Amino acid sequence: MKLIVEKKAQTVETMIAELKKAKSFALFNFASLSAKEITTFRRKLHNGNAKMFIAKNNIYNRALQLSNYQVEKCSNSTALIIGYEDEIVPFKELSEVIKNNQKAQFIFGFLDGQKIDNNKFKVISSLPGRDGLYSMFLSCLQAPLRNFLYGIKAVGERK
């Protein structure tokens, strides 16, 4: 009995450490997903430098409470996705899973210390990833110089 309690306490401590390192995280109901879908989902998350944890709801509740996140209690089959580098990756990948499997449900998440509800989740999951945003920004910075160079090239071709 003590061994089980110690193991659960260690799992809670591990979860707290992971939540402190996280830039964002989300909890969702995964009951309707098959093992194959979960494995595919975990691989996609791993490629985006994110992780998925499956544990008992009591462990999630304790870890969230000890990490000072004020949330409602978890129930049903809940999984936790944690994003480490790109904050949007967990939400984008989860959105894709929910589109493919209508029974999977987003419960709540946190991004930069702010709680994310269903409406914010839909908005955030529609944003491009960090790399996409960087490329859009760089494209905006290059546009004036590119247009100027095209103008010089056109004048040179006229002569």
C-alpha positions in Angstrom: 0.0 0.0 0.0 2.8 2.4 0.9 4.6 1.6 -2.3 1.5 2.6 -4.4 1.0 5.9 -2.5 4.7 6.7 -2.9 4.5 6.0 -6.6 1.5 8.2 -7.0 3.2 11.0 -5.0 6.2 10.7 -7.3 3.9 10.9 -10.4 2.3 14.0 -9.0 5.8 15.6 -8.4 6.8 14.6 -12.0 3.6 16.2 -13.3 4.2 19.4 -11.3 7.8 19.6 -12.7 6.5 19.2 -16.3 3.8 21.8 -15.8 6.4 24.3 -14.5 8.5 23.7 -17.7 5.5 24.0 -20.0 4.6 27.1 -22.0 1.1 25.8 -22.6 -1.0 22.7 -21.8 -4.4 21.3 -22.5 -6.6 18.6 -21.0 -9.0 16.6 -23.2 -11.3 13.6 -23.0 -9.7 10.8 -25.0 -12.1 7.9 -24.2 -13.2 7.5 -27.8 -9.7 7.3 -29.3 -8.3 4.0 -30.3 -4.7 2.9 -29.2 -3.6 3.5 -32.8 -5.0 7.0 -32.9 -3.4 7.8 -29.5 0.0 6.5 -30.7 -0.2 8.6 -33.9 -1.2 11.6 -31.9 1.7 11.2 -29.5 4.2 10.9 -32.4 2.9 14.2 -33.9 3.2 15.9 -30.5 6.7 14.5 -30.1 7.7 16.0 -33.5 6.4 19.4 -32.3 8.3 19.1 -29.0 5.2 18.4 -26.9 4.2 15.5 -24.8 1.0 13.7 -23.9 0.4 12.1 -20.4 -2.3 9.8 -19.4 -2.8 9.4 -15.6 -5.6 9.2 -13.1 -7.8 12.3 -12.7 -6.9 12.5 -9.0 -3.2 12.9 -10.0 -4.1 15.7 -12.5 -6.2 17.4 -9.8 -3.4 17.3 -7.2 -0.7 18.4 -9.7 -2.8 21.3 -11.0 -3.8 22.4 -7.5 -0.2 22.2 -6.2 1.0 24.2 -9.3 -1.5 26.9 -8.4 -3.9 26.5 -11.3 -7.4 27.2 -10.3 -9.5 24.8 -12.3 -12.5 22.5 -12.0 -11.9 18.9 -11.1 -11.0 16.5 -13.9 -13.4 13.6 -14.6 -13.8 10.8 -17.2 -10.9 9.7 -19.3 -8.6 12.7 -19.3 -5.2 13.2 -21.0 -2.8 16.0 -20.6 -0.8 17.6 -23.5 2.1 19.8 -22.6 3.8 22.2 -25.1 7.4 23.2 -24.4 8.7 25.4 -27.2 5.8 26.3 -29.5 2.8 27.2 -27.4 0.3 26.6 -30.2 1.4 23.0 -31.1 -0.7 21.2 -28.4 -3.8 23.2 -29.4 -3.3 22.7 -33.1 -2.7 19.0 -32.9 -5.6 18.5 -30.5 -7.9 20.4 -32.9 -6.9 18.1 -35.7 -7.7 15.0 -33.5 -11.1 16.5 -32.5 -11.9 17.2 -36.2 -11.1 13.5 -37.1 -12.9 12.1 -34.0 -16.0 14.0 -33.0 -16.2 12.2 -29.6 -12.9 13.6 -28.3 -13.5 16.8 -26.3 -11.4 19.7 -25.3 -11.8 20.3 -21.5 -9.6 23.3 -20.8 -6.0 24.5 -21.2 -3.6 27.2 -20.2 -1.5 29.5 -22.4 0.8 32.0 -20.8 -0.9 31.6 -17.4 -4.4 32.3 -18.9 -7.1 29.7 -18.9 -8.3 28.7 -22.3 -12.0 27.8 -22.8 -13.6 26.2 -25.9 -14.1 29.5 -27.7 -10.4 30.6 -27.2 -9.3 27.1 -28.1 -11.0 27.3 -31.5 -9.3 30.7 -32.2 -5.9 29.6 -31.0 -6.0 26.3 -33.0 -6.7 28.2 -36.2 -3.5 30.3 -35.8 -0.4 29.3 -37.8 2.5 27.8 -35.8 5.5 29.8 -34.6 7.4 29.0 -37.8 4.5 30.1 -40.0 4.2 33.4 -38.0 7.9 34.0 -38.4 7.8 33.4 -42.2 4.8 35.8 -42.5 6.7 38.5 -40.5 9.8 38.1 -42.6 7.8 38.3 -45.8 6.3 41.6 -44.6 9.8 42.9 -43.9 11.2 41.8 -47.3 8.3 43.2 -49.3 9.4 46.9 -49.5 12.9 46.0 -50.5 11.8 43.4 -53.0 9.4 45.9 -54.6 12.1 48.5 -54.8 14.5 46.0 -56.5 11.8 45.0 -59.0 11.4 48.7 -59.8 15.1 49.1 -60.4 15.1 46.0 -62.5 12.2 47.3 -64.6 13.9 50.6 -65.2 17.2 48.8 -66.2 15.3 46.6 -68.7 13.7 49.7 -70.3 17.0 51.2 -71.3 
